Amino acid sequence: MKKHVRNVLLEAREKRHGLAAFTVQNAEMIKTVLKVSKELTDPVLLMLGQKPLQHLDMEVLINIARTYEDLYEIPVYLHLDHSRNLDQIQKAVNLGFDSVMYDGSHLSWEENIANTKKVVAMAQAKDVAVEAEIGKIAGVEDDVQVRENEAYLTTPEEAKEFAELTGADWLAVSIGTAHGWYRETPKLDYPRIEAIRKAGRIPLVMHGGSGLPDGAVRQAIKAGMTKINVDTELRRAFMSGVSSSLSSNQVLEDLVGHFKVGEEKLAQTVREKLKLFGTKEH
Ligand SMILES: [Zn+2]
């Protein structure tokens, strides 16, 4: 019996395990992430962000993921990432996503709470989990750019209050990470993570997990981050494989051949991340 994704996260929070949430953009990425998830018998969350949804229809992407769920006989948890569009969230809920993220971090505190509450009500009708975000996470996420000096760190009081007022299931907080690729090593605020975890019961989400040193990720999980989002690093791995294949195999039209090398590179990164996050002993 497939566990509800809400329980998967609550259990991971309890055990201080990191749960991998990987952003995927095409069928090859979906297949590769799920293949490695099956190989290591580790659950993962598959995240669909705004970019691939501008490119392929949501119906198509969800069907690819559900088809692999049947083929590989593993639980597949589908998550809509960084949505600011209530119609899009409603569509994802109707199509059977397991969780959705409403990102109201650009709004005022009151507006963010009001919209997040609307999303929670929409999602609850179909027992779909909701991720919300407070504070601003630096960097570029899809089309949204936040400069590092604009980002501010979440306080334990804010996190607790926001979780209680909205009824969201998970909370993305600002603790020093950034979206995209780091120009310099970020300084994560581990005591802050520990204090936010202690203040409430809500599982915490770390955005900006790409390119962080392994030790920083391990320490953040130990301090209390539960869902660890990785996006940029996976696309880099896939495209670096495609690119190296293009330069070594000169047959431009060998599309499957080039994609296969991309998949191999991606699989390697996914395997490393799952072992690092340590949902279970490998
Ligand atoms: Zn994010």
Short mmCIF file of C-alpha atoms and ligand atoms in Angstrom, two decimals:
data_model
loop_
_atom_site.label_atom_id
_atom_site.label_comp_id
_atom_site.label_asym_id
_atom_site.label_seq_id
_atom_site.Cartn_x
_atom_site.Cartn_y
_atom_site.Cartn_z
CA MET A 1 0.00 0.00 0.00
CA LYS A 2 1.41 3.38 -1.04
CA LYS A 3 1.96 5.72 1.90
CA HIS A 4 0.58 9.23 1.69
CA VAL A 5 3.38 11.65 0.88
CA ARG A 6 2.42 13.65 3.99
CA ASN A 7 3.32 10.63 6.14
CA VAL A 8 6.51 9.99 4.19
CA LEU A 9 7.67 13.49 5.11
CA LEU A 10 6.49 13.32 8.72
CA GLU A 11 8.40 10.06 9.21
CA ALA A 12 11.51 11.52 7.58
CA ARG A 13 11.24 14.56 9.85
CA GLU A 14 10.95 12.34 12.90
CA LYS A 15 14.06 10.35 11.93
CA ARG A 16 15.96 13.42 10.72
CA HIS A 17 16.36 11.91 7.29
CA GLY A 18 16.63 13.90 4.08
CA LEU A 19 13.97 13.19 1.51
CA ALA A 20 15.10 13.83 -2.06
CA ALA A 21 12.92 16.08 -4.19
CA PHE A 22 14.24 16.11 -7.73
CA THR A 23 13.10 18.47 -10.46
CA VAL A 24 12.59 16.73 -13.80
CA GLN A 25 11.96 18.32 -17.17
CA ASN A 26 11.44 15.53 -19.68
CA ALA A 27 10.65 11.82 -20.04
CA GLU A 28 14.34 10.86 -19.89
CA MET A 29 14.83 12.65 -16.57
CA ILE A 30 11.65 11.14 -15.11
CA LYS A 31 12.73 7.65 -16.18
CA THR A 32 16.28 8.01 -14.88
CA VAL A 33 15.32 9.38 -11.45
CA LEU A 34 12.75 6.60 -10.96
CA LYS A 35 15.14 3.90 -12.17
CA VAL A 36 17.73 4.90 -9.56
CA SER A 37 15.01 5.26 -6.92
CA LYS A 38 14.00 1.65 -7.63
CA GLU A 39 17.58 0.42 -7.70
CA LEU A 40 18.28 1.90 -4.24
CA THR A 41 14.69 1.29 -3.01
CA ASP A 42 14.62 4.89 -1.83
CA PRO A 43 11.49 7.00 -2.22
CA VAL A 44 11.84 10.27 -4.11
CA LEU A 45 9.59 13.17 -4.90
CA LEU A 46 9.43 14.08 -8.58
CA MET A 47 8.99 17.80 -8.97
CA LEU A 48 7.60 19.54 -12.01
CA GLY A 49 8.49 23.21 -12.12
CA GLN A 50 7.20 26.06 -14.22
CA LYS A 51 9.69 25.71 -17.11
CA PRO A 52 8.74 22.18 -18.29
CA LEU A 53 5.06 23.06 -17.90
CA GLN A 54 5.50 25.88 -20.39
CA HIS A 55 7.00 23.33 -22.76
CA LEU A 56 4.91 20.17 -22.28
CA ASP A 57 1.36 19.78 -21.04
CA MET A 58 0.84 18.81 -17.42
CA GLU A 59 -1.33 15.88 -18.53
CA VAL A 60 1.54 14.45 -20.57
CA LEU A 61 4.14 14.78 -17.82
CA ILE A 62 1.91 13.25 -15.15
CA ASN A 63 1.08 10.34 -17.42
CA ILE A 64 4.74 9.63 -18.12
CA ALA A 65 5.42 9.57 -14.39
CA ARG A 66 2.40 7.38 -13.59
CA THR A 67 3.32 4.97 -16.40
CA TYR A 68 6.78 4.50 -14.89
CA GLU A 69 5.18 4.06 -11.47
CA ASP A 70 3.34 1.02 -12.87
CA LEU A 71 6.27 -0.28 -14.89
CA TYR A 72 8.78 -0.07 -12.06
CA GLU A 73 6.28 -0.95 -9.31
CA ILE A 74 7.54 1.78 -6.98
CA PRO A 75 5.69 4.61 -5.25
CA VAL A 76 5.97 7.81 -7.27
CA TYR A 77 5.20 11.10 -5.56
CA LEU A 78 4.47 13.98 -7.89
CA HIS A 79 4.92 17.55 -6.73
CA LEU A 80 4.09 20.83 -8.45
CA ASP A 81 6.94 23.25 -7.71
CA HIS A 82 6.82 27.04 -7.24
CA SER A 83 3.34 27.78 -8.53
CA ARG A 84 1.87 31.24 -8.13
CA ASN A 85 -1.18 30.43 -10.18
CA LEU A 86 -4.24 29.11 -8.38
CA ASP A 87 -5.77 27.75 -11.61
CA GLN A 88 -2.62 25.77 -12.30
CA ILE A 89 -2.68 24.41 -8.74
CA GLN A 90 -6.34 23.43 -9.10
CA LYS A 91 -5.48 21.60 -12.33
CA ALA A 92 -2.62 19.73 -10.64
CA VAL A 93 -4.90 18.77 -7.75
CA ASN A 94 -7.54 17.50 -10.18
CA LEU A 95 -4.99 15.53 -12.19
CA GLY A 96 -3.80 13.66 -9.11
CA PHE A 97 -0.58 15.30 -8.02
CA ASP A 98 0.44 14.17 -4.52
CA SER A 99 1.54 17.63 -3.42
CA VAL A 100 1.62 21.20 -4.66
CA MET A 101 3.70 24.20 -3.73
CA TYR A 102 2.19 27.63 -3.51
CA ASP A 103 4.94 30.24 -3.56
CA GLY A 104 3.63 33.46 -2.09
CA SER A 105 7.03 34.54 -0.81
CA HIS A 106 6.96 37.62 -3.06
CA LEU A 107 3.76 38.86 -1.40
CA SER A 108 3.15 40.57 1.91
CA TRP A 109 2.84 38.35 4.99
CA GLU A 110 -0.97 38.80 5.01
CA GLU A 111 -1.42 38.12 1.29
CA ASN A 112 0.84 35.07 1.44
CA ILE A 113 -1.23 33.68 4.33
CA ALA A 114 -4.55 34.42 2.60
CA ASN A 115 -3.50 32.74 -0.68
CA THR A 116 -1.83 29.79 1.01
CA LYS A 117 -5.07 29.19 2.95
CA LYS A 118 -7.01 29.15 -0.33
CA VAL A 119 -4.58 26.59 -1.74
CA VAL A 120 -4.78 24.44 1.39
CA ALA A 121 -8.59 24.40 1.08
CA MET A 122 -8.37 23.42 -2.62
CA ALA A 123 -5.84 20.70 -1.93
CA GLN A 124 -7.60 19.28 1.13
CA ALA A 125 -10.64 18.45 -0.99
CA LYS A 126 -8.51 15.78 -2.69
CA ASP A 127 -6.16 15.03 0.20
CA VAL A 128 -3.22 16.66 -1.58
CA ALA A 129 -0.33 17.99 0.52
CA VAL A 130 0.68 21.67 0.33
CA GLU A 131 4.10 23.25 0.53
CA ALA A 132 4.27 26.95 1.30
CA GLU A 133 7.17 29.37 1.39
CA ILE A 134 8.06 32.25 3.64
CA GLY A 135 10.98 34.59 3.40
CA LYS A 136 12.81 34.93 0.15
CA ILE A 137 15.31 32.42 -1.14
CA ALA A 138 18.06 34.13 -3.12
CA GLY A 139 18.83 33.27 -6.74
CA VAL A 140 16.82 32.56 -9.85
CA GLU A 141 13.90 30.13 -9.83
CA ASP A 142 12.28 29.85 -13.23
CA ASP A 143 11.55 33.50 -14.01
CA VAL A 144 11.88 34.90 -10.51
CA GLN A 145 15.09 36.51 -9.42
CA VAL A 146 15.96 37.43 -5.84
CA ARG A 147 19.27 39.12 -5.16
CA GLU A 148 21.21 37.71 -2.24
CA ASN A 149 21.00 40.92 -0.23
CA GLU A 150 17.20 40.96 -0.66
CA ALA A 151 16.84 37.52 0.84
CA TYR A 152 16.24 37.43 4.56
CA LEU A 153 16.33 34.60 6.98
CA THR A 154 13.23 33.00 8.49
CA THR A 155 12.73 33.25 12.24
CA PRO A 156 11.37 30.31 14.32
CA GLU A 157 8.39 32.45 15.43
CA GLU A 158 7.45 33.33 11.84
CA ALA A 159 7.67 29.72 10.71
CA LYS A 160 5.54 28.47 13.59
CA GLU A 161 2.91 31.18 13.15
CA PHE A 162 2.74 30.77 9.37
CA ALA A 163 2.34 27.00 9.63
CA GLU A 164 -0.41 27.31 12.22
CA LEU A 165 -2.33 30.06 10.43
CA THR A 166 -2.28 28.42 6.99
CA GLY A 167 -2.45 24.69 7.75
CA ALA A 168 0.24 24.02 5.12
CA ASP A 169 1.92 20.61 5.33
CA TRP A 170 5.52 21.65 4.63
CA LEU A 171 7.35 24.92 4.76
CA ALA A 172 10.19 26.27 2.62
CA VAL A 173 12.32 28.53 4.79
CA SER A 174 15.28 30.83 4.22
CA ILE A 175 18.32 29.53 6.06
CA GLY A 176 21.10 30.71 3.76
CA THR A 177 20.67 28.63 0.60
CA ALA A 178 20.05 30.11 -2.87
CA HIS A 179 18.43 28.96 -6.09
CA GLY A 180 20.62 28.20 -9.11
CA TRP A 181 24.36 27.74 -8.85
CA TYR A 182 26.45 29.19 -6.02
CA ARG A 183 29.11 31.70 -6.91
CA GLU A 184 30.68 31.28 -3.51
CA THR A 185 30.16 28.70 -0.78
CA PRO A 186 26.97 29.65 1.08
CA LYS A 187 26.86 29.91 4.85
CA LEU A 188 23.93 27.89 6.13
CA ASP A 189 22.53 28.88 9.51
CA TYR A 190 22.36 25.49 11.27
CA PRO A 191 21.32 26.78 14.72
CA ARG A 192 18.46 28.60 12.96
CA ILE A 193 17.34 25.35 11.28
CA GLU A 194 17.40 23.58 14.64
CA ALA A 195 15.41 26.41 16.27
CA ILE A 196 12.78 26.49 13.50
CA ARG A 197 12.39 22.71 13.70
CA LYS A 198 11.99 22.89 17.47
CA ALA A 199 9.42 25.69 17.31
CA GLY A 200 6.88 23.70 15.29
CA ARG A 201 5.97 20.31 13.93
CA ILE A 202 5.96 21.07 10.22
CA PRO A 203 8.56 19.37 7.96
CA LEU A 204 10.98 21.93 6.54
CA VAL A 205 12.01 22.25 2.92
CA MET A 206 15.43 23.32 1.70
CA HIS A 207 15.38 24.97 -1.71
CA GLY A 208 18.69 25.55 -3.46
CA GLY A 209 20.25 22.14 -2.80
CA SER A 210 22.34 22.26 -6.00
CA GLY A 211 26.09 22.53 -5.66
CA LEU A 212 26.14 22.63 -1.84
CA PRO A 213 29.14 20.86 -0.31
CA ASP A 214 28.19 17.36 0.95
CA GLY A 215 29.10 18.27 4.52
CA ALA A 216 26.73 21.25 4.48
CA VAL A 217 23.84 19.11 3.24
CA ARG A 218 24.51 16.46 5.88
CA GLN A 219 24.62 19.06 8.63
CA ALA A 220 21.44 20.79 7.40
CA ILE A 221 19.58 17.47 7.45
CA LYS A 222 20.92 16.69 10.91
CA ALA A 223 19.76 20.11 12.09
CA GLY A 224 16.25 19.47 10.79
CA MET A 225 15.74 20.02 7.06
CA THR A 226 13.55 17.23 5.66
CA LYS A 227 12.74 17.77 1.97
CA ILE A 228 15.84 18.62 -0.02
CA ASN A 229 15.16 20.14 -3.44
CA VAL A 230 17.66 19.63 -6.24
CA ASP A 231 17.10 21.14 -9.66
CA THR A 232 20.04 22.89 -11.37
CA GLU A 233 22.56 20.16 -10.54
CA LEU A 234 20.43 17.48 -12.23
CA ARG A 235 19.98 19.48 -15.42
CA ARG A 236 23.71 20.17 -15.46
CA ALA A 237 24.48 16.47 -15.14
CA PHE A 238 22.06 15.50 -17.92
CA MET A 239 23.17 18.24 -20.31
CA SER A 240 26.89 17.69 -19.62
CA GLY A 241 26.38 14.08 -20.70
CA VAL A 242 24.55 15.15 -23.84
CA SER A 243 27.21 17.74 -24.56
CA SER A 244 30.14 15.32 -24.11
CA SER A 245 28.36 12.80 -26.33
CA LEU A 246 27.87 15.45 -29.00
CA SER A 247 31.57 16.27 -29.03
CA SER A 248 32.81 12.65 -29.02
CA ASN A 249 30.15 11.07 -31.24
CA GLN A 250 29.97 13.27 -34.29
CA VAL A 251 26.68 11.82 -35.56
CA LEU A 252 24.45 14.78 -34.78
CA GLU A 253 21.20 12.93 -35.47
CA ASP A 254 21.92 10.11 -33.00
CA LEU A 255 19.36 11.59 -30.61
CA VAL A 256 18.87 8.45 -28.50
CA GLY A 257 22.61 7.89 -28.28
CA HIS A 258 23.23 11.42 -26.98
CA PHE A 259 20.32 11.26 -24.54
CA LYS A 260 21.59 7.92 -23.18
CA VAL A 261 24.88 9.51 -22.15
CA GLY A 262 22.87 12.31 -20.50
CA GLU A 263 20.85 9.71 -18.61
CA GLU A 264 24.01 7.94 -17.41
CA LYS A 265 25.43 11.20 -16.07
CA LEU A 266 22.14 12.07 -14.40
CA ALA A 267 21.85 8.59 -12.84
CA GLN A 268 25.28 9.03 -11.28
CA THR A 269 24.26 12.35 -9.68
CA VAL A 270 20.91 11.01 -8.47
CA ARG A 271 22.66 7.99 -6.90
CA GLU A 272 25.17 10.25 -5.12
CA LYS A 273 22.42 12.52 -3.80
CA LEU A 274 20.30 9.65 -2.47
CA LYS A 275 23.31 8.20 -0.66
CA LEU A 276 24.20 11.62 0.73
CA PHE A 277 20.68 12.42 1.96
CA GLY A 278 20.64 9.09 3.76
CA THR A 279 16.93 8.30 3.79
CA LYS A 280 18.23 4.86 4.62
CA GLU A 281 21.57 3.09 5.01
CA HIS A 282 23.21 2.19 1.69
ZN ZN B 1 12.78 26.44 -5.12
#
